[in-house]
Structures are given as C-alpha cells and as structure tokens.
Coordinates of C-alpha atoms and ligand atoms in Angstrom, one line a residue:
M5 CA 108.6 116.7 175.5
P6 CA 112.0 117.9 174.5
R7 CA 114.7 115.7 175.8
D8 CA 117.6 116.3 178.2
P9 CA 121.0 117.2 176.7
L10 CA 123.0 114.1 175.8
I11 CA 126.8 113.9 176.1
G12 CA 128.6 111.2 174.3
L13 CA 131.7 109.6 175.8
V14 CA 134.0 108.6 173.0
G15 CA 137.4 107.2 172.7
K16 CA 139.3 104.1 171.7
P17 CA 138.7 100.8 173.5
S18 CA 140.2 100.7 177.1
S19 CA 140.7 104.5 177.3
G20 CA 138.3 104.4 180.3
K21 CA 134.9 105.3 178.9
S22 CA 132.9 102.8 181.0
T23 CA 134.8 103.6 184.1
M24 CA 134.2 107.3 183.5
L25 CA 130.5 106.7 183.0
N26 CA 130.3 104.7 186.3
S27 CA 132.2 107.4 188.1
L28 CA 129.9 110.1 186.7
T29 CA 126.6 108.7 187.8
D30 CA 124.8 111.6 189.3
A31 CA 128.0 113.7 189.3
S32 CA 126.9 116.5 187.0
S33 CA 126.5 119.6 189.1
K34 CA 125.5 123.2 188.9
D35 CA 125.0 125.8 191.5
C36 CA 121.6 125.2 192.9
A37 CA 119.1 128.0 193.5
C38 CA 118.7 126.8 197.1
I39 CA 122.1 128.3 198.1
R40 CA 121.1 131.7 196.8
F41 CA 118.0 131.6 199.1
G42 CA 119.7 130.0 202.1
K43 CA 117.5 127.0 201.9
S44 CA 120.1 124.2 201.3
D45 CA 118.9 122.2 204.3
Q46 CA 115.4 121.8 202.8
C47 CA 116.5 121.2 199.2
K48 CA 115.0 117.9 198.0
P49 CA 115.5 117.3 194.3
N50 CA 113.1 114.9 192.5
Y51 CA 115.9 113.8 190.4
G52 CA 119.6 113.4 191.4
S53 CA 120.8 115.2 194.5
C54 CA 121.8 118.5 196.0
N55 CA 124.9 118.6 198.1
N56 CA 125.4 121.9 199.9
G57 CA 124.1 123.8 196.9
K58 CA 125.8 121.6 194.3
R59 CA 123.0 120.3 192.3
S60 CA 123.1 117.3 190.0
V61 CA 121.3 118.2 186.8
P62 CA 119.6 116.2 184.1
I63 CA 122.3 115.5 181.6
E64 CA 122.3 112.1 179.9
L65 CA 125.5 110.3 179.2
L66 CA 126.1 107.8 176.5
D67 CA 129.1 105.4 176.4
V68 CA 129.8 105.3 172.7
A69 CA 131.9 102.1 172.4
G70 CA 133.8 100.6 169.5
L71 CA 135.7 103.4 167.8
V72 CA 139.0 102.5 166.2
P73 CA 141.0 104.2 163.4
G74 CA 139.1 103.5 160.2
A75 CA 135.7 103.6 161.8
H76 CA 134.3 105.9 159.1
A77 CA 135.0 103.2 156.6
G78 CA 133.2 100.7 158.8
R79 CA 136.1 99.2 160.7
G80 CA 135.4 97.9 164.2
L81 CA 132.0 98.9 165.3
G82 CA 132.5 102.0 163.1
N83 CA 129.0 102.5 161.7
K84 CA 127.3 101.7 165.0
F85 CA 129.6 104.1 166.8
L86 CA 128.9 106.9 164.3
D87 CA 125.2 106.2 164.4
D88 CA 125.1 106.6 168.2
L89 CA 127.0 109.9 167.8
R90 CA 124.2 111.5 165.9
H91 CA 122.2 112.0 169.1
A92 CA 124.9 113.6 171.1
D93 CA 124.9 117.4 171.8
A94 CA 128.5 117.4 172.9
L95 CA 131.3 114.9 173.2
V96 CA 133.8 114.0 175.9
H97 CA 136.8 112.3 174.3
V98 CA 138.3 110.0 176.9
V99 CA 142.0 109.9 176.2
D100 CA 144.3 107.3 177.9
V101 CA 147.3 109.5 178.7
S102 CA 149.2 106.7 180.4
G103 CA 150.4 105.7 176.9
T104 CA 149.9 102.0 177.8
T105 CA 147.3 101.3 175.1
D106 CA 147.9 101.7 171.4
A107 CA 145.5 103.3 168.8
E108 CA 143.4 100.2 168.8
G109 CA 143.3 99.9 172.6
K110 CA 145.8 97.0 172.9
N111 CA 148.4 96.9 175.7
T112 CA 151.7 98.6 174.9
R113 CA 154.1 101.1 176.5
G114 CA 155.1 104.6 175.4
Y115 CA 152.3 105.2 173.0
D116 CA 151.8 108.9 172.2
P117 CA 148.1 109.7 173.1
S118 CA 148.2 113.1 171.3
Q119 CA 147.7 111.0 168.2
D120 CA 144.3 109.8 169.5
I121 CA 142.9 113.3 169.6
I122 CA 143.9 113.8 166.0
W123 CA 142.6 110.6 164.5
L124 CA 139.3 110.6 166.4
R125 CA 138.4 114.0 165.2
G126 CA 139.5 112.9 161.8
E127 CA 137.1 109.9 161.9
I128 CA 134.2 112.2 162.6
V129 CA 135.1 114.7 159.9
Q130 CA 135.8 112.0 157.3
W131 CA 132.5 110.3 158.1
I132 CA 130.5 113.5 157.5
Q133 CA 132.7 114.5 154.5
G134 CA 132.5 111.1 152.9
N135 CA 128.7 111.0 153.1
L136 CA 128.6 114.5 151.6
M137 CA 131.1 113.9 148.7
E138 CA 129.3 110.8 147.7
K139 CA 126.3 112.8 146.6
W140 CA 128.0 116.2 145.9
G141 CA 127.2 116.2 142.2
S142 CA 123.5 115.8 142.7
I143 CA 123.4 118.1 145.7
K144 CA 124.9 120.8 143.6
R145 CA 122.5 120.3 140.7
R146 CA 119.5 120.4 143.0
H147 CA 120.8 123.4 144.8
V148 CA 121.1 125.3 141.5
A149 CA 117.7 124.1 140.2
L150 CA 115.8 125.0 143.3
K151 CA 117.7 128.3 143.8
A152 CA 118.0 127.1 147.4
S153 CA 120.0 128.9 150.1
P154 CA 123.2 127.3 151.2
V155 CA 121.7 126.8 154.7
D156 CA 118.8 124.9 153.3
T157 CA 120.9 122.7 151.0
L158 CA 123.4 121.9 153.8
Q159 CA 120.7 121.3 156.4
G160 CA 119.1 118.8 154.0
Q161 CA 122.4 116.9 154.2
F162 CA 123.3 117.4 157.8
S163 CA 119.9 116.9 159.5
G164 CA 120.8 113.2 159.8
Y165 CA 123.5 114.2 162.3
G166 CA 121.0 115.9 164.5
S167 CA 121.7 119.4 163.2
N168 CA 119.2 122.2 162.7
Q169 CA 119.2 125.2 160.5
A170 CA 120.5 127.5 163.2
M171 CA 123.6 125.4 163.6
V172 CA 124.2 125.3 159.9
A173 CA 123.7 129.0 159.7
R174 CA 126.2 129.6 162.4
T175 CA 128.7 127.3 160.6
L176 CA 128.4 129.4 157.4
D177 CA 128.4 132.7 159.2
K178 CA 131.8 131.8 160.8
L179 CA 133.4 130.9 157.5
Q180 CA 132.1 133.9 155.5
L181 CA 132.7 132.1 152.2
K182 CA 132.7 134.3 149.1
T183 CA 132.1 131.5 146.5
P184 CA 128.6 130.2 145.8
L185 CA 128.0 126.6 146.9
E186 CA 128.0 125.1 143.4
S187 CA 131.6 126.4 143.0
W188 CA 133.0 125.1 146.3
D189 CA 136.2 123.1 145.8
Q190 CA 137.3 120.1 147.9
E191 CA 139.2 122.4 150.3
T192 CA 136.2 124.6 150.9
I193 CA 134.0 121.6 151.6
E194 CA 136.5 120.3 154.1
K195 CA 136.4 123.7 155.8
V196 CA 132.7 123.6 156.0
V197 CA 132.6 120.1 157.4
N198 CA 135.2 121.0 160.0
A199 CA 133.3 124.1 161.1
F200 CA 130.1 122.1 161.2
T201 CA 131.8 119.4 163.3
D202 CA 132.8 122.1 165.8
E203 CA 129.3 123.4 165.9
K204 CA 127.5 120.1 166.2
F205 CA 130.0 118.2 168.4
P206 CA 131.7 120.6 170.8
T207 CA 134.3 118.3 172.4
V208 CA 136.1 118.3 175.8
C209 CA 139.1 116.0 176.1
A210 CA 139.3 114.1 179.4
L211 CA 143.0 113.2 179.7
N212 CA 142.4 110.1 181.8
K213 CA 144.6 107.8 183.9
I214 CA 146.6 110.7 185.3
D215 CA 147.4 108.5 188.3
H216 CA 149.8 106.5 186.0
P217 CA 153.5 107.4 186.3
D218 CA 153.9 107.8 182.5
A219 CA 151.1 110.3 182.2
D220 CA 153.0 113.5 183.0
K221 CA 155.0 113.9 179.8
N222 CA 152.0 113.1 177.7
I223 CA 149.8 115.6 179.5
A224 CA 152.6 118.3 178.9
K225 CA 152.7 117.6 175.2
I226 CA 148.9 117.7 174.7
A227 CA 148.6 120.8 176.9
K228 CA 151.0 122.6 174.6
Q229 CA 149.0 121.7 171.5
R230 CA 145.4 122.4 172.7
D231 CA 143.2 125.2 174.0
P232 CA 143.3 124.7 177.8
N233 CA 139.6 125.2 177.9
T234 CA 139.1 121.9 176.1
I235 CA 141.2 119.8 178.4
V236 CA 140.4 118.3 181.8
L237 CA 142.7 115.9 183.7
T238 CA 141.0 112.9 185.1
S239 CA 141.4 109.7 187.0
A240 CA 138.1 107.9 186.5
I241 CA 139.2 104.8 188.4
S242 CA 140.1 106.9 191.5
E243 CA 136.6 108.5 191.6
V244 CA 135.0 105.0 191.3
F245 CA 137.3 103.7 194.1
L246 CA 136.6 106.7 196.4
R247 CA 132.8 106.5 195.9
K248 CA 132.9 102.8 196.6
L249 CA 134.9 103.3 199.9
A250 CA 132.6 106.1 200.9
K251 CA 129.5 103.9 200.3
Q252 CA 131.0 101.0 202.3
G253 CA 131.6 103.4 205.2
Y254 CA 135.4 103.5 205.0
V255 CA 135.9 107.1 204.2
K256 CA 134.1 110.4 204.0
Y257 CA 134.4 111.8 200.5
A258 CA 132.7 114.8 198.9
E259 CA 132.3 113.7 195.4
G260 CA 134.5 115.4 192.9
S261 CA 136.5 117.2 195.6
D262 CA 139.9 116.7 197.2
F263 CA 138.3 116.0 200.5
V264 CA 138.9 112.4 201.8
D265 CA 138.8 111.6 205.5
T266 CA 139.6 108.2 207.0
R267 CA 138.6 107.1 210.5
E268 CA 142.2 107.9 211.6
D269 CA 142.1 111.4 210.1
L270 CA 138.9 112.2 212.0
I271 CA 140.2 110.8 215.2
A272 CA 143.3 113.0 214.7
D273 CA 141.0 115.9 214.2
G274 CA 139.5 115.3 217.6
D275 CA 136.5 113.1 216.9
P276 CA 137.0 110.1 219.2
D277 CA 134.4 108.1 217.2
G278 CA 136.2 108.7 213.9
G279 CA 133.0 109.8 212.3
G280 CA 131.6 106.3 212.7
L281 CA 133.9 105.1 209.9
K282 CA 135.2 101.6 209.6
E283 CA 139.0 100.9 210.0
L284 CA 140.9 100.5 206.7
D285 CA 143.2 97.5 206.4
D286 CA 146.9 98.2 205.5
K287 CA 146.4 97.4 201.8
L288 CA 143.4 99.8 201.4
K289 CA 145.2 102.4 203.6
T290 CA 148.2 102.4 201.2
R291 CA 145.9 102.7 198.2
V292 CA 144.1 105.7 199.7
E293 CA 147.4 107.4 200.6
N294 CA 148.8 106.8 197.0
L295 CA 145.6 108.2 195.5
K296 CA 145.8 111.3 197.6
D297 CA 149.5 111.8 196.7
M298 CA 149.2 110.9 193.0
V299 CA 145.9 112.4 192.2
L300 CA 144.1 114.6 194.8
Y301 CA 147.1 116.7 196.0
R302 CA 148.7 117.0 192.6
F303 CA 145.7 117.7 190.5
G304 CA 143.1 119.0 193.1
S305 CA 140.5 116.3 192.3
T306 CA 139.8 113.3 190.2
G307 CA 138.5 115.7 187.6
V308 CA 135.4 113.7 186.5
V309 CA 132.9 116.2 187.8
Q310 CA 134.8 119.0 186.1
V311 CA 134.6 117.2 182.8
L312 CA 130.9 117.2 182.9
S313 CA 130.7 120.9 184.0
R314 CA 133.0 121.8 181.1
A315 CA 130.9 119.9 178.6
A316 CA 127.7 121.5 179.9
Q317 CA 129.4 124.9 179.6
S318 CA 130.3 124.2 176.0
L319 CA 126.6 123.8 175.4
G320 CA 125.8 127.1 177.2
L321 CA 123.3 125.5 179.5
V322 CA 121.4 127.5 182.2
P323 CA 119.8 125.6 185.0
V324 CA 116.2 126.8 185.7
F325 CA 114.3 125.8 188.8
P326 CA 110.5 125.7 188.3
V327 CA 108.4 125.7 191.4
R328 CA 104.6 126.0 192.1
N329 CA 104.9 128.4 195.0
V330 CA 107.2 131.3 194.5
N331 CA 107.3 132.2 198.1
T332 CA 108.1 128.8 199.6
F333 CA 109.8 127.4 196.5
S334 CA 107.9 124.1 197.0
S335 CA 106.3 122.1 194.2
G336 CA 102.8 122.1 195.5
A337 CA 100.6 121.9 198.6
N338 CA 101.4 118.3 199.3
S339 CA 105.1 118.5 198.5
T340 CA 107.8 118.9 201.1
G341 CA 111.3 120.3 200.3
V342 CA 112.2 123.2 198.0
F343 CA 113.5 123.4 194.4
R344 CA 112.5 119.8 193.5
D345 CA 112.9 120.3 189.8
C346 CA 115.7 121.6 187.6
V347 CA 115.6 121.9 183.9
L348 CA 118.5 122.8 181.7
I349 CA 117.9 125.5 179.1
S350 CA 120.2 126.3 176.3
K351 CA 121.4 129.9 176.6
C352 CA 121.5 130.4 172.8
G353 CA 118.0 129.5 171.8
P354 CA 115.9 126.5 171.7
L355 CA 118.4 124.6 169.6
L356 CA 119.0 121.8 172.0
W357 CA 115.4 120.9 172.5
Y358 CA 114.5 120.8 168.9
S359 CA 117.7 119.5 167.6
R360 CA 116.1 116.6 165.9
T361 CA 113.7 118.7 163.8
A362 CA 114.5 121.7 161.7
V363 CA 113.5 125.0 163.2
S364 CA 112.3 127.7 160.9
N365 CA 114.1 130.4 162.8
T366 CA 117.7 130.5 161.6
Q367 CA 118.5 133.5 163.6
N368 CA 120.6 133.1 166.7
R369 CA 118.5 134.1 169.6
N370 CA 118.6 133.6 173.4
S371 CA 116.2 131.4 175.3
T372 CA 113.3 133.2 176.9
V373 CA 110.9 132.7 179.7
K374 CA 108.4 131.4 177.2
D375 CA 110.9 128.8 176.0
V376 CA 111.3 127.6 179.6
A377 CA 107.6 127.4 180.2
K378 CA 107.2 125.4 177.0
K379 CA 110.0 123.0 178.1
V380 CA 108.4 122.5 181.6
M381 CA 104.8 122.4 180.6
G382 CA 104.6 121.5 177.0
D383 CA 102.1 123.3 174.7
V384 CA 99.5 124.6 177.1
A385 CA 98.2 128.1 177.4
I386 CA 99.8 130.1 180.2
S387 CA 98.2 133.0 181.9
Y388 CA 101.2 134.4 183.6
I389 CA 104.6 133.4 185.0
E390 CA 106.1 134.7 188.2
G391 CA 109.6 134.7 189.7
A392 CA 110.8 134.6 193.2
G393 CA 108.8 136.8 195.5
G394 CA 105.9 136.8 193.1
T395 CA 107.1 139.3 190.6
R396 CA 105.7 138.6 187.1
V397 CA 108.2 138.1 184.3
A398 CA 107.7 138.8 180.7
E399 CA 107.5 135.8 178.3
T400 CA 110.2 137.4 176.2
D401 CA 112.6 137.9 179.1
I402 CA 115.9 136.3 178.4
V403 CA 117.1 133.4 180.6
E404 CA 120.4 133.7 182.5
V405 CA 122.0 132.1 185.5
G406 CA 120.5 133.7 188.7
K407 CA 119.1 136.6 186.7
N408 CA 115.5 136.2 187.9
D409 CA 116.3 135.3 191.5
D410 CA 114.5 138.4 192.5
K411 CA 111.7 137.9 189.9
R412 CA 112.2 134.2 189.1
K413 CA 110.2 132.6 186.4
S414 CA 108.8 129.9 188.6
K415 CA 105.1 129.9 189.1
R416 CA 103.1 128.4 186.3
K417 CA 99.4 128.7 185.9
S418 CA 97.5 127.1 183.1
V419 CA 94.1 128.4 182.0
Ligands
GDP507 N1 145.2 103.7 186.0 C1 144.0 103.9 185.6 N2 143.3 103.0 184.9 C2 142.0 103.3 184.5 C3 141.4 104.6 184.7 N3 140.2 104.5 184.2 C4 140.0 103.3 183.6 N4 141.1 102.5 183.8 C5 141.3 101.1 183.4 O1 141.4 101.0 182.0 C6 140.9 99.8 181.6 C7 139.8 100.1 180.6 O2 138.7 100.8 181.2 P1 137.3 100.8 180.6 O3 136.5 101.8 181.4 O4 136.7 99.4 180.5 O5 137.6 101.4 179.1 P2 136.6 101.5 177.8 O6 136.9 100.4 176.9 O7 136.9 102.8 177.2 O8 135.2 101.5 178.3 C8 140.3 99.1 182.8 O9 141.2 98.2 183.3 C9 140.2 100.3 183.8 O10 140.3 99.8 185.2 C10 142.2 105.5 185.4 O11 141.8 106.7 185.7 N5 143.5 105.2 185.8
MG508 MG1 133.7 100.1 177.8

C-alpha cells in the first residue's frame, strides 16, 4: 500500500520541534465531506477526528532532530538528520524567532533568526550538491556513453532522496537549460540542485515562539525577505498548554482557534454552571490571560494547525472520502457513522504514493478516480465506481476538492 504523506519538522536544537510535534498531534485538518452533506453530527472517522466539519487527515509527522550548521559535512547528528530527510515529502522549518538561541541552539539573546533560514537551506543544498560533485566525472562519462536523457541520469543520482522521474523532469523543465548535461559548469549544477531541492522539499517556515517579547522585530525582518505564503507564525508551547488545560477541564478550547473560555467567561455569558469547567487558580488565570493577549488576540491563533494546512497545500493534497454506501455514506452494513475514512490524494499525479520508486511516466498529470481506487483498494479489479447519489464516475475523471460531491467516487465493488 502506498504510504501517507510525511512532513519533516526540521530546525536547530531548541527551536521547538518536539513541542510543535506534540501540539500537532491530530491537528491536521481539512474540510470534511460531512459538512457538505449536512451530516456533521454523524461523522465518525476511523482515524483522527472531525470537529464540526474540520477533519484531521492522515499526515505523518517526523521530528528530525540534530541539525546544526555543518551537518552536511557530518557535524552534530548531520548524517542521521539528512538520512531521515530523504523520506519527507515536505518540510516545516521550525525557526526560533525569539532570538534567544544561537545557530547551535545554545542560550543567547539578540540572535538574528533570519540566518537560520539561510543556513538550513544551505545544508540541504550542499548535502545534495556534495554527493553529486563527488561523482560528477563518472556521471558525465556514463551519461555520454549511454546517450541517456538528462532526466534519467539525474534521477539515477537523486532517487536516493526519494525523488522520481516526474520530479526531476519538472526541475529541468523549470530551468530550461540550453547546455547539454556533460557541459554543465559548477554554477549550472548549483542551479539544478537548488531547483531540485524546491521540488523535492517544499518548505514552510514556522516562525515559532511569537509569544516572546523579542519576537516582533525578527518576524518583521523575515517577513520582508520571504514569500508570505511560506511563513506561518506560531507559538507551539501555547497550543500545548491550551490543549492540556482543556483536557484537564479548566477551559473550553477549539484546537487551533482563538476560542478559549474559562469557567468565569461562561458564567459571565449567562451559564450559571460555567460549562462544568474547573476554577483556575490565580497563577493559571494570569497565564491564560497573557496567552490571550500575547498570542491569540494579536495573531488570531497559535498557528500550529495553519502550519500543517500550509504544508499539505504545498503538496497539493486533495482529501477523498471513500464509503461503501453512496446514499448513506456509511462504511458497510455493520458500520455506524458516516465518512469513516479519508485518504489524501496528490493533485498532481501519483507522485507521492510512488515516490520511493521510479515511475515510468515522466509527464505531469493529475490524479484520477482510478488512482484513488488503487490507493484505497490496492491492485484489485474494479467493476465500477460511484459518487454521491450513485452516479457512476469514469476511471479517468480527475480528482479535485468537492468536485464529485454530486457524483462522488465512493462506492467500490470488486469482481
Ligand atoms: N516561549 C516559547 N518557548 C517555546 C515554544 N515552543 C517551544 N518552546 C521552548 O523551547 C525549548 C525547546 O523546545 P523543544 O521542543 O525541546 O525544541 P527542539 O530541540 O527543537 O525539539 C523548550 O524549553 C520549549 O518549552 C514557544 O512557542 N514559545
Ligand atoms: Mg526535540
């Protein structure tokens, strides 16, 4: 079976990766199909949860620890770090924007975190480039002798990073290089490696620790330098704290939102029972108030859920909801609840699922109903596939969010 998409959390020590991972447990969410059919009250996912139509989806997260400057040359846990990276489909770079940790993660004050974004990217590029240059002479000779295509030759070198031919083809398409591979100079190779890195490791920067008073000026600086779509502001520790308080019955908190109610708030709103919440002591009360002021009111949320949505977006993922009964949306005769399963399909072809093996098709193409069926069922013969309401959908139909709500590719029958 193809695996779920994997997002690697990267960043120097003490930037907040582990805290982010804890805060993100089951936080990945997409709009669930139940809301489009007015069935939110019956929605019972087999995996994760559905909160008023916000569905947690099967994304795997990996805390990639041990990256310090010089990792590509084996410093720190450099090699181990880079090895873990191979399996990631996208990266979240957790950046400590409080400036209270230096490039190695040691305590300091006034460090410029915009540097971290530069050196981390550099480590990845140098790692890939270093490996390529080591063998460039023989790669070139082989390329010429075999009269190979540049895509084949590069894929031979890049498959170890979990790439496939389509990815390499896109990399080269973007660059539109005029010179043949055997005549590439150092500068051209660097361009190729950079473009490949963009393709293989789309990266979202989580500017973390926004609750810290020194964060503002660092955020402003980074915001000026970067594409706003690649930045999300986060306070991982705030999310962890709020979820803990909610679990212990001290607050009501809708995960990832700016909605926090204490017993006092609810009593003030006219519920004499205070929602059944426990009373906060003064210390906790102050902490909650600070968190509201410093994070929720100023930034709208702790940002952690947005990070994951952004990363999933960068992968072009479409959530698909396979069911056994296209009229009730249940998963079978003995199953209660609706839309119990959700699979993520890559919009731009089956790249994600096959990313550890080469695909022969180097053309960019969109995922189809057939691809979905294959992901859900594996390699079995299928007689037909139906969408919502029982309308049959063609195997070649292209998958998009909500597109087949009126003829959803949901029912599967094997012969
Ligand atoms: N102020 C603040 N501290 C944080 C935040 N996230 C993590 N930390 C703290 O930063 C330190 C390092 O966090 P950790 O998750 O262990 O970092 P890692 O080494 O990248 O895994 C810990 O003391 C965390 O409590 C945050 O959003 N705000
Ligand atoms: Mg850690």
